[in-house]
mmCIF file of C-alpha atoms in Angstrom:
data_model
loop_
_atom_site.group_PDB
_atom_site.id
_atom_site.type_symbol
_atom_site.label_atom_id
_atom_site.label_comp_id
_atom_site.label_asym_id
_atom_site.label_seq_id
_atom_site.Cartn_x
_atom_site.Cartn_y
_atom_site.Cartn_z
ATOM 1 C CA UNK A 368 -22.637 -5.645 -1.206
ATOM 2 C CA UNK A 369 -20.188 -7.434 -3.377
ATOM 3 C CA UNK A 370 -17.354 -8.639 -0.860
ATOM 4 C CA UNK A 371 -14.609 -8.980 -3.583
ATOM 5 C CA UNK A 372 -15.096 -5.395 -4.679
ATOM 6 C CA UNK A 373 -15.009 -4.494 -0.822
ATOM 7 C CA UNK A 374 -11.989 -6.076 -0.726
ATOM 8 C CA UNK A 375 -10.615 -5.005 -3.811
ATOM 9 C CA UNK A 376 -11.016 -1.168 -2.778
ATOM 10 C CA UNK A 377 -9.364 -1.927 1.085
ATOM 11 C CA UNK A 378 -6.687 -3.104 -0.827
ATOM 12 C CA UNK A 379 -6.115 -0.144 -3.027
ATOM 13 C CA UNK A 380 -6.638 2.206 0.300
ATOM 14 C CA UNK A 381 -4.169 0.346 2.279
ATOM 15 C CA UNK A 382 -1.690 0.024 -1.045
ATOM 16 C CA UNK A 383 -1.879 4.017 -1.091
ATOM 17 C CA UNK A 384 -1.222 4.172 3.049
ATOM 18 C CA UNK A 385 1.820 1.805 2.496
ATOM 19 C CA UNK A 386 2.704 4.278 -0.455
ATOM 20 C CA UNK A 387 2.414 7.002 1.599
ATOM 21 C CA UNK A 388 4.722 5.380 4.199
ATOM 22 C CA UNK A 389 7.056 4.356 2.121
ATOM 23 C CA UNK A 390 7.420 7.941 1.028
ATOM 24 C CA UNK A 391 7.845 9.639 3.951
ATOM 25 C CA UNK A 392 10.750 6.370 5.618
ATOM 26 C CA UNK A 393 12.224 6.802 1.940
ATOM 27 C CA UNK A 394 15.690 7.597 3.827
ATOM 28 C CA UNK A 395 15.974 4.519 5.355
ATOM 29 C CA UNK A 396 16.477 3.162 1.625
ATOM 30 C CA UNK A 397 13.701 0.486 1.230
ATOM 31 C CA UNK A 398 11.931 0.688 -1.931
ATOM 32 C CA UNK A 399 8.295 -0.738 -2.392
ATOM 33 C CA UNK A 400 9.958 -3.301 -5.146
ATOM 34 C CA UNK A 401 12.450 -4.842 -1.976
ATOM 35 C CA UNK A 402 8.670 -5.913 0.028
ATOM 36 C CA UNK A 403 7.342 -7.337 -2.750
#
């Protein structure tokens, strides 16, 4: 098991969860750009 591409697809599944959670606090007026 290559490590780096382990880590490479957690980080894709946890950039889609904090996607998805952006989405749904979108009211609150953060944007994904402001926790860069």
């Amino acid at each position: 098991m290559n490590w780096f591409v382990w880590f490479r697809k957690l980080e894709k599944a946890n950039d889609r969860w904090i996607s998805l959670w952006i989405g749904q606090n979108s009211s609150t007026g953060f944007h994904q750009s402001e926790l860069l």
